[in-house]
CSV table of C-alpha atoms and ligand atoms in Angstrom, one decimal:
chain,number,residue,atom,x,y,z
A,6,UNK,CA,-16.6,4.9,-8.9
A,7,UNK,CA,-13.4,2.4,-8.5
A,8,UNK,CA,-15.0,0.0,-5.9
A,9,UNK,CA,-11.8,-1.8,-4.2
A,10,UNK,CA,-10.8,-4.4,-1.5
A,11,UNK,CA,-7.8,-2.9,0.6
A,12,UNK,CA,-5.4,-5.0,2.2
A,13,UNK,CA,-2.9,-3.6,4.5
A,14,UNK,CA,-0.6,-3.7,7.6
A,15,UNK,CA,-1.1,-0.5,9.2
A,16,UNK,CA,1.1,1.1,9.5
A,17,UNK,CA,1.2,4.7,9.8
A,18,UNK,CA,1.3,5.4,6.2
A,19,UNK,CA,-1.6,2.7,6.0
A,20,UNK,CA,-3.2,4.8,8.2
A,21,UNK,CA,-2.7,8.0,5.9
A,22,UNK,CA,-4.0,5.9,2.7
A,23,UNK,CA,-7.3,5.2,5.1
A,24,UNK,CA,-8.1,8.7,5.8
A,25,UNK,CA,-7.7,9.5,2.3
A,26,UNK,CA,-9.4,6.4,0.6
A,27,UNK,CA,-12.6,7.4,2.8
A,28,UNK,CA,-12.7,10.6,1.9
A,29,UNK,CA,-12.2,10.2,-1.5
A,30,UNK,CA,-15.5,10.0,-3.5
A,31,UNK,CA,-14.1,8.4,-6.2
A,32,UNK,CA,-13.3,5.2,-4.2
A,33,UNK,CA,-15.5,3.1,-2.4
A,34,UNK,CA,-14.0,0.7,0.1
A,35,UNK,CA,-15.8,-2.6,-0.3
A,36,UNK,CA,-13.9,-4.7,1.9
A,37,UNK,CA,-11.0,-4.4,4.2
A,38,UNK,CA,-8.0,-7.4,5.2
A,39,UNK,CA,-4.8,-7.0,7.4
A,40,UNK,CA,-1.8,-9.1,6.6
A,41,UNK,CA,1.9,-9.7,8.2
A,42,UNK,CA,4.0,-6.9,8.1
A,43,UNK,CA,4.9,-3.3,9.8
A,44,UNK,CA,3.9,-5.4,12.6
A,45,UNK,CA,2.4,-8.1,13.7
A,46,UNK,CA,-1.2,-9.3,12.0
A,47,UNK,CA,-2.7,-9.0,15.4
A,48,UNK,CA,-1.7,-5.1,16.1
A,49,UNK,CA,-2.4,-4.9,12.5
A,50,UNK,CA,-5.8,-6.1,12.8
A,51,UNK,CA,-6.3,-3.8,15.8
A,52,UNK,CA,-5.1,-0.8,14.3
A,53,UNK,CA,-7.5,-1.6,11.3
A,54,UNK,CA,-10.3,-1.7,13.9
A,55,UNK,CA,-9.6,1.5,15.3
A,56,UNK,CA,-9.2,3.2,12.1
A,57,UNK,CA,-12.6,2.2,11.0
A,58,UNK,CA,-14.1,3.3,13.9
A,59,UNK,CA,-12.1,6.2,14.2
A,60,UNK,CA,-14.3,6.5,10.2
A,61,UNK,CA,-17.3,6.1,11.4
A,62,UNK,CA,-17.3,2.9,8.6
A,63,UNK,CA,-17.7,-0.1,11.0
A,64,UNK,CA,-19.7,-0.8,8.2
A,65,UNK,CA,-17.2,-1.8,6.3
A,66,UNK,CA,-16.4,-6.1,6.6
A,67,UNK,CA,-12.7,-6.3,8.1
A,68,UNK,CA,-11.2,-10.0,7.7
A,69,UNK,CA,-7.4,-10.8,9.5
A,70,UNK,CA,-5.3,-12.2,7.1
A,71,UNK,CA,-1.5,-14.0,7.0
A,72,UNK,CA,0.0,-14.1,10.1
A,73,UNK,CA,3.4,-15.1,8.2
A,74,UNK,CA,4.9,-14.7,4.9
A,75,UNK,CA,5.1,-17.4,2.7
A,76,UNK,CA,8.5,-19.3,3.1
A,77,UNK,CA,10.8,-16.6,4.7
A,78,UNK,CA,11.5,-15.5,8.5
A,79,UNK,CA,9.3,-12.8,9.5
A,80,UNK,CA,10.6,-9.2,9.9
A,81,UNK,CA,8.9,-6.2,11.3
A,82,UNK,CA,9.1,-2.6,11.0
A,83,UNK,CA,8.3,-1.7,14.2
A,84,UNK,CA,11.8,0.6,14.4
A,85,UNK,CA,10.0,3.4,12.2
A,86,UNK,CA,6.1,2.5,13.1
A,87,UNK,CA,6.2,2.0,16.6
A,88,UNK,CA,5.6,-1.0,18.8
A,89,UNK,CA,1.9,-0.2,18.3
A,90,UNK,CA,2.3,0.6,14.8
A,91,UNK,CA,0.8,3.9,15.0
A,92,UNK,CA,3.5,5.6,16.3
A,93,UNK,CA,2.3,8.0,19.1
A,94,UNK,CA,-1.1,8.2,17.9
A,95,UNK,CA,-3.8,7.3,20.4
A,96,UNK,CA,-7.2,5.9,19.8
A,97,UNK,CA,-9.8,4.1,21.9
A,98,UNK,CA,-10.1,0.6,22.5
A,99,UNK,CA,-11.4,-1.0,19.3
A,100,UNK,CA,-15.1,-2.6,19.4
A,101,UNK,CA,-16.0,-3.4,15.6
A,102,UNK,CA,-16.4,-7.3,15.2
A,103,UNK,CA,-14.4,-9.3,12.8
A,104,UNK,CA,-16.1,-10.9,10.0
A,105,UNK,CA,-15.9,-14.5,10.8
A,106,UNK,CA,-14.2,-15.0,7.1
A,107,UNK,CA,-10.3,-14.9,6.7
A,108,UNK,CA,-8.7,-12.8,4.5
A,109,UNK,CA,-8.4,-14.9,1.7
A,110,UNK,CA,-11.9,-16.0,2.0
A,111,UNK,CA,-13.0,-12.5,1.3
A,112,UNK,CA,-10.8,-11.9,-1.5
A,113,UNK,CA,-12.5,-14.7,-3.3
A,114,UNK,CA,-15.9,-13.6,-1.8
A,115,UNK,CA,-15.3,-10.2,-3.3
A,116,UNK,CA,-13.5,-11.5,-6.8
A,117,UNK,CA,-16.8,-13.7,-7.4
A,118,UNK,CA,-19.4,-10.5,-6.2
A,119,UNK,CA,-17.6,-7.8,-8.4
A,120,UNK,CA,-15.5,-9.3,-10.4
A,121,UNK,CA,-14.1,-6.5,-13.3
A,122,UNK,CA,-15.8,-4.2,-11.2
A,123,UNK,CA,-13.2,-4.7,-8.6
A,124,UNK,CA,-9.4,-3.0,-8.0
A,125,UNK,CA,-7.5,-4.9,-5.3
A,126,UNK,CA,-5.2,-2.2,-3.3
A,127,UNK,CA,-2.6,-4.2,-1.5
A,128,UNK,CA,-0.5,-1.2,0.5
A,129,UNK,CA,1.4,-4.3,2.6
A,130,UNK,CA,3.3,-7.8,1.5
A,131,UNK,CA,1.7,-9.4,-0.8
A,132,UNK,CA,1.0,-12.6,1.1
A,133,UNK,CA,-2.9,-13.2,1.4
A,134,UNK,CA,-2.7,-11.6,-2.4
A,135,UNK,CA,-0.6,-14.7,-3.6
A,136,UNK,CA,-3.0,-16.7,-1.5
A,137,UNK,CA,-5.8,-16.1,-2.8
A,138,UNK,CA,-4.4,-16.7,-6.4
A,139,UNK,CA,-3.2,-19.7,-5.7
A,140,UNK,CA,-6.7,-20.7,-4.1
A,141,UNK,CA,-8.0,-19.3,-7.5
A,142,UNK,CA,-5.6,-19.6,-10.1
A,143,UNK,CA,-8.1,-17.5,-12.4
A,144,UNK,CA,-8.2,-14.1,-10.1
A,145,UNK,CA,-6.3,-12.2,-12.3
A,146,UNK,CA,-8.5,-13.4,-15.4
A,147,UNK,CA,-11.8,-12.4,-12.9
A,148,UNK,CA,-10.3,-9.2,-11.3
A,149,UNK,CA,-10.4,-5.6,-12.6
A,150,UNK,CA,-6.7,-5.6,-11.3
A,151,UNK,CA,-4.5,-4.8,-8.9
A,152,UNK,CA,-2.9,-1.7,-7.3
A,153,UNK,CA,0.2,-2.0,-5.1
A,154,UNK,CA,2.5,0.1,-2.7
A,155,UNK,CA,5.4,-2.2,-3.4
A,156,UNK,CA,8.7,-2.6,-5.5
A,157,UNK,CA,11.3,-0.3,-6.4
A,158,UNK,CA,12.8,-0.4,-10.0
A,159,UNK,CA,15.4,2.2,-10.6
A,160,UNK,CA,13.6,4.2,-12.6
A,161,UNK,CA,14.0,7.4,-10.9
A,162,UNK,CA,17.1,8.5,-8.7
A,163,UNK,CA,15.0,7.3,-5.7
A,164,UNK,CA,14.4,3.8,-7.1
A,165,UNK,CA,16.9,2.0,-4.3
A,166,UNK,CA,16.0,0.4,-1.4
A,167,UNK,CA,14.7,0.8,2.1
A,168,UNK,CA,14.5,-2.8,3.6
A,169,UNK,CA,18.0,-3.2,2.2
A,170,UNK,CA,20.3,-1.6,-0.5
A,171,UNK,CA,17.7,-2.3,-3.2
A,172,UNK,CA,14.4,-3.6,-2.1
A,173,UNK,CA,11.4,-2.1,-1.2
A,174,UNK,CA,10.0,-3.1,1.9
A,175,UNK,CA,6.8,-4.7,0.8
A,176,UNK,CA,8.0,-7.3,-1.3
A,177,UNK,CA,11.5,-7.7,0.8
A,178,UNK,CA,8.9,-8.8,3.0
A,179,UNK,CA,7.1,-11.7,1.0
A,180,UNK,CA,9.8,-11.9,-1.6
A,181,UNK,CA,7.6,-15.4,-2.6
A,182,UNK,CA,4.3,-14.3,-2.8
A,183,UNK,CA,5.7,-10.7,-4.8
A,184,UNK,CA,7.1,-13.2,-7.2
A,185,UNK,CA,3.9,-15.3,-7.5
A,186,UNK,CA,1.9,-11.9,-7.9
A,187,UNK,CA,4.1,-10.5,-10.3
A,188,UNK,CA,3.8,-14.3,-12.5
A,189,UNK,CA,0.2,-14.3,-12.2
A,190,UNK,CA,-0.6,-11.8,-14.9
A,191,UNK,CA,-2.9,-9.9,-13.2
A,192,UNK,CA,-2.9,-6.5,-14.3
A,193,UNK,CA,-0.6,-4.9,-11.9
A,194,UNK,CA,-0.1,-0.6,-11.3
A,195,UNK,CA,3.1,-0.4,-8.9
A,196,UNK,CA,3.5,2.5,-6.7
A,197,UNK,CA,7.2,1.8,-6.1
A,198,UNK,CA,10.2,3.5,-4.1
A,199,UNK,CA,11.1,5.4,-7.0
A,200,UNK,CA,8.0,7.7,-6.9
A,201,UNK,CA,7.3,7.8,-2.7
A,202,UNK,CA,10.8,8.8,-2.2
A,203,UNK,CA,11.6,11.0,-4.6
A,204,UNK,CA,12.3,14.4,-3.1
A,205,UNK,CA,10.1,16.6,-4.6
A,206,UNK,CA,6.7,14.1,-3.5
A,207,UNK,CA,7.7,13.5,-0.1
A,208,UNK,CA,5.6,15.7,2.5
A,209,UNK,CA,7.7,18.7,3.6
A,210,UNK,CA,7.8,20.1,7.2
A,211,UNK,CA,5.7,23.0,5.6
A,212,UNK,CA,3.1,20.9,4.6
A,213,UNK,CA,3.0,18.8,7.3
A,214,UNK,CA,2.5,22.1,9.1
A,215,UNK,CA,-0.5,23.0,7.3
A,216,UNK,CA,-2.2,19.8,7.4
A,217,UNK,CA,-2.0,19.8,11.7
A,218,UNK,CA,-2.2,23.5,12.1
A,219,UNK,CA,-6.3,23.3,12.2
A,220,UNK,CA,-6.5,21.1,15.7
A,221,UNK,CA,-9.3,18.8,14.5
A,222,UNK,CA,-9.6,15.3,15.7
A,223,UNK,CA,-8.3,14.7,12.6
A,224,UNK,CA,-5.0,16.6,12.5
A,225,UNK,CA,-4.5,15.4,16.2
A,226,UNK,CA,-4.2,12.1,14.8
A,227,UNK,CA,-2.2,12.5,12.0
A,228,UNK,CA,0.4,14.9,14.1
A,229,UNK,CA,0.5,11.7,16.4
A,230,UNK,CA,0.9,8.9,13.9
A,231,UNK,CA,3.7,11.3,11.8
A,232,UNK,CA,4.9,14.1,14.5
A,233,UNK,CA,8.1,12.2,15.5
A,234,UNK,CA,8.9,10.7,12.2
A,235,UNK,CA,8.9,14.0,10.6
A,236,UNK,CA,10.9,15.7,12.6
A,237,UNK,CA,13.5,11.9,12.1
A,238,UNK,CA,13.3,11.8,8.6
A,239,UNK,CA,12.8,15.8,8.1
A,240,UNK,CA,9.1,15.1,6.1
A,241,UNK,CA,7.9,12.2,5.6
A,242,UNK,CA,7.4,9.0,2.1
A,243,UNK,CA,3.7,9.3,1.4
A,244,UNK,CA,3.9,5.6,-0.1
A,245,UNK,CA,1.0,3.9,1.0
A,246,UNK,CA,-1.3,7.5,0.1
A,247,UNK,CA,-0.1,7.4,-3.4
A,248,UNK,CA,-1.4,4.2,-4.4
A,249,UNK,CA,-4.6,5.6,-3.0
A,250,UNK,CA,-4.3,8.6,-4.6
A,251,UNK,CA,-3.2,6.7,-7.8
A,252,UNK,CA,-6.5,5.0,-7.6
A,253,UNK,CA,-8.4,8.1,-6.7
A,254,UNK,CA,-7.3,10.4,-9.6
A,255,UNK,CA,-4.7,8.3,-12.3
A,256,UNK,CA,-4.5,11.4,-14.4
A,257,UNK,CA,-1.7,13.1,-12.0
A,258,UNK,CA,0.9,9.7,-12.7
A,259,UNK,CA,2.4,9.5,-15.5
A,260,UNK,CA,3.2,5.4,-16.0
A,261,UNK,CA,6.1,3.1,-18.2
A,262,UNK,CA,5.1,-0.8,-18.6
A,263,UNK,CA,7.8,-3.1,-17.8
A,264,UNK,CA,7.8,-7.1,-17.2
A,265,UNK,CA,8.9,-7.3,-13.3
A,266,UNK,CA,10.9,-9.9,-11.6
A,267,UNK,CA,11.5,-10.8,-8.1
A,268,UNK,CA,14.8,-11.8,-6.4
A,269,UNK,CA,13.7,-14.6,-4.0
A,270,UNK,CA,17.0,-15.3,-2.6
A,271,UNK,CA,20.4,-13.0,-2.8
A,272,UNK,CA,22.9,-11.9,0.5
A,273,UNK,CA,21.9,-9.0,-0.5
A,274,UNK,CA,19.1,-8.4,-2.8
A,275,UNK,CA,16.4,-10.5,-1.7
A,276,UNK,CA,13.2,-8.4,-2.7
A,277,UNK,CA,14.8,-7.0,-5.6
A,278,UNK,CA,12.2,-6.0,-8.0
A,279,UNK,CA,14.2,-6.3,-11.2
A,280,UNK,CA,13.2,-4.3,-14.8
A,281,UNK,CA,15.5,-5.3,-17.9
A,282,UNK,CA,15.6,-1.9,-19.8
A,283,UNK,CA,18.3,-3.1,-22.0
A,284,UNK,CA,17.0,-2.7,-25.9
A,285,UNK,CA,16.2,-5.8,-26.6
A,286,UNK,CA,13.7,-6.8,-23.8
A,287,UNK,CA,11.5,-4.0,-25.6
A,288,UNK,CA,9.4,-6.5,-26.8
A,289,UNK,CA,9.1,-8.3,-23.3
A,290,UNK,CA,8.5,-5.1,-21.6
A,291,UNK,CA,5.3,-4.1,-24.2
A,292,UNK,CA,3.6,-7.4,-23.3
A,293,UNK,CA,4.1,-6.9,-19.4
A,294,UNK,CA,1.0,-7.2,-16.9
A,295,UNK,CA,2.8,-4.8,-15.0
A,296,UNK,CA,2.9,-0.9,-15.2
A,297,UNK,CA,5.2,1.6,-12.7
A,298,UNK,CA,4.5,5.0,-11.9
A,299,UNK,CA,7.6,7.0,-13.0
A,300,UNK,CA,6.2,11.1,-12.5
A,301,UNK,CA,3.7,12.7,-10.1
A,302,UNK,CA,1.8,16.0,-10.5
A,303,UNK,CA,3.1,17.1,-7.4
A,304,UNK,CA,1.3,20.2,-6.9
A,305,UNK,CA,-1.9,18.4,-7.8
A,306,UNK,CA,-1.4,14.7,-5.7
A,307,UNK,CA,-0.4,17.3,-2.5
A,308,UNK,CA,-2.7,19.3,-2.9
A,309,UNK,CA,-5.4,15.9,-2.9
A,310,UNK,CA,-2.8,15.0,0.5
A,311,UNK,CA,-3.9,18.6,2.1
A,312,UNK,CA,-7.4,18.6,1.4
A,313,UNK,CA,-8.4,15.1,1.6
A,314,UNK,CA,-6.1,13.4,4.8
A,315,UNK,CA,-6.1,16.4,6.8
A,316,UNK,CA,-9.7,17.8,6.1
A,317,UNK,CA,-11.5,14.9,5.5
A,318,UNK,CA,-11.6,16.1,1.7
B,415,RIB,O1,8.1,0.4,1.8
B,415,RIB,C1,7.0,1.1,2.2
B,415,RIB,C2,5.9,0.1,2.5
B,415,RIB,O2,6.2,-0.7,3.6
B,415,RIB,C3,4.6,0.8,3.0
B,415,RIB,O3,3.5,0.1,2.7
B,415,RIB,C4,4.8,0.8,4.5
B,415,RIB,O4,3.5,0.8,5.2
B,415,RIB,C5,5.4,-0.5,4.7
B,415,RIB,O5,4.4,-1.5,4.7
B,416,CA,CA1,1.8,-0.5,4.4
């Protein structure tokens, strides 16, 4: 059982990765904390609310996290989310209480509790991440490690950017805490650009079909959080689902270890996550905390897609 803490900014593909980290039997969700991002913490928090309800796992202890990033302006991706951040999906008015801790509180909480036992699944920015290590400089020493939707590292033909020519939109969005993450040395999976938009993983039309074609509450939800954006971007970049499925099942990614930096600053490549692959950083890259997914079983991992979003698993 990988018993995690997941911090997100949902976010419709944050919403995907919650229908499939709760139906997933491998994974138990221990804790959940919103942070700055697709949109505002707020709407964020909200949308978090009304997910876990939507569960049935109010059970589950739901702290707000950074309103901000770090150092930088904040941005939004309300253009492909939606100004609610669900898109067109519609859900009642959330009810669940907050826990009275903040986000980085419970990270600590849950650190001290589980310690090795514990995966942290960040699917947003990395702010309340690079928080909570700086509130604890001996988290990644504690942790089990960390899982991340975030970077992309040109190691596949889909390894540019989407928040700008080359940087993933996770760590474009906290390029300070990414870079304080990525120094830690906590043991780091990345689920980059390079895997969630490579053709051949993305959901197809046909798939999408098949997952809304059985008019559940279920399929009516995800054909209004991904409906329009299919038919926009003809399918649609599971990234946020395959770090859950990476957690869920890491026998259908196939991973290379690299050291990682971050561009902080650059007209145009702030949130650069930068891999040296010439020869002689070999040795650097064998001693990296940090390990990207480079291939996906992609029969298996949409399969997992299918059976677990759509049906509940
Ligand atoms: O670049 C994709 C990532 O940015 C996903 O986590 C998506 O939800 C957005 O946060
Ligand atoms: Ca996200």
């Amino acid at each position: 059982m990988k018993r995690i803490l997941l911090d997100t900014d949902p976010g419709v593909d944050d919403a995907l990765a919650f229908l499939l980290a709760f139906s997933s039997p491998e994974i138990s969700v221990e804790a959940v904390t919103t942070v700055d991002g697709n949109v505002d913490v707020e709407r964020g928090t909200r949308n978090a609310r009304q997910l876990l309800e939507f569960l049935g796992r109010t059970d589950v202890p739901l702290a707000r996290g950074a309103a901000h990033p770090m150092l930088k302006e904040m941005g939004s991706a309300e253009d492909f989310h939606g100004k609610t951040g669900l898109m067109d999906a519609v859900l009642p008015e959330p009810k669940m209480r907050l826990d009275r801790r903040s986000a980085v509180h419970m990270i600590l909480d849950e650190v001290e509790r589980l310690g090795k036992e514990l995966t942290i699944v960040a699917i947003g920015p990395l702010t309340n991440v690079a928080a909570a290590i700086l509130a604890d400089t001996d988290i990644p020493r504690k942790v089990g490690g960390l899982v991340i939707m975030g970077g992309s590292f040109g190691l596949t033909s889909a390894g540019i950017g989407n928040a700008n020519a080359v940087a993933e939109f996770n760590v474009w969005h906290d390029p300070d805490a990414a870079k304080l993450v990525f120094n830690s040395g906590i043991p780091t999976v990345c689920i980059g650009l390079d895997t969630t938009m490579f053709p051949e993983y993305r959901m197809s039309r046909a798939l999408y079909a098949e997952m809304i074609a059985p008019k559940t509450k279920r399929s009516k939800l995800i054909e209004g959080l991904c409906g329009a954006l299919v038919e926009r971007y003809n399918g649609f970049s599971l990234h946020d689902p395959m770090a859950l499925a990476y957690v869920a099942d890491p026998t259908m990614f196939r991973l290379e270890r690299y050291n990682v930096e971050v561009e902080t600053r650059g007209e145009h490549t702030m949130g650069m996550t930068v891999v040296d692959r010439r020869r002689f950083a070999g040795d650097v890259n064998k001693k990296a905390a940090h390990q990207i997914v480079v291939e996906v079983d992609a029969t298996r991992f949409h399969r997992m897609i299918a059976d677990r979003i759509a049906k509940g698993g």
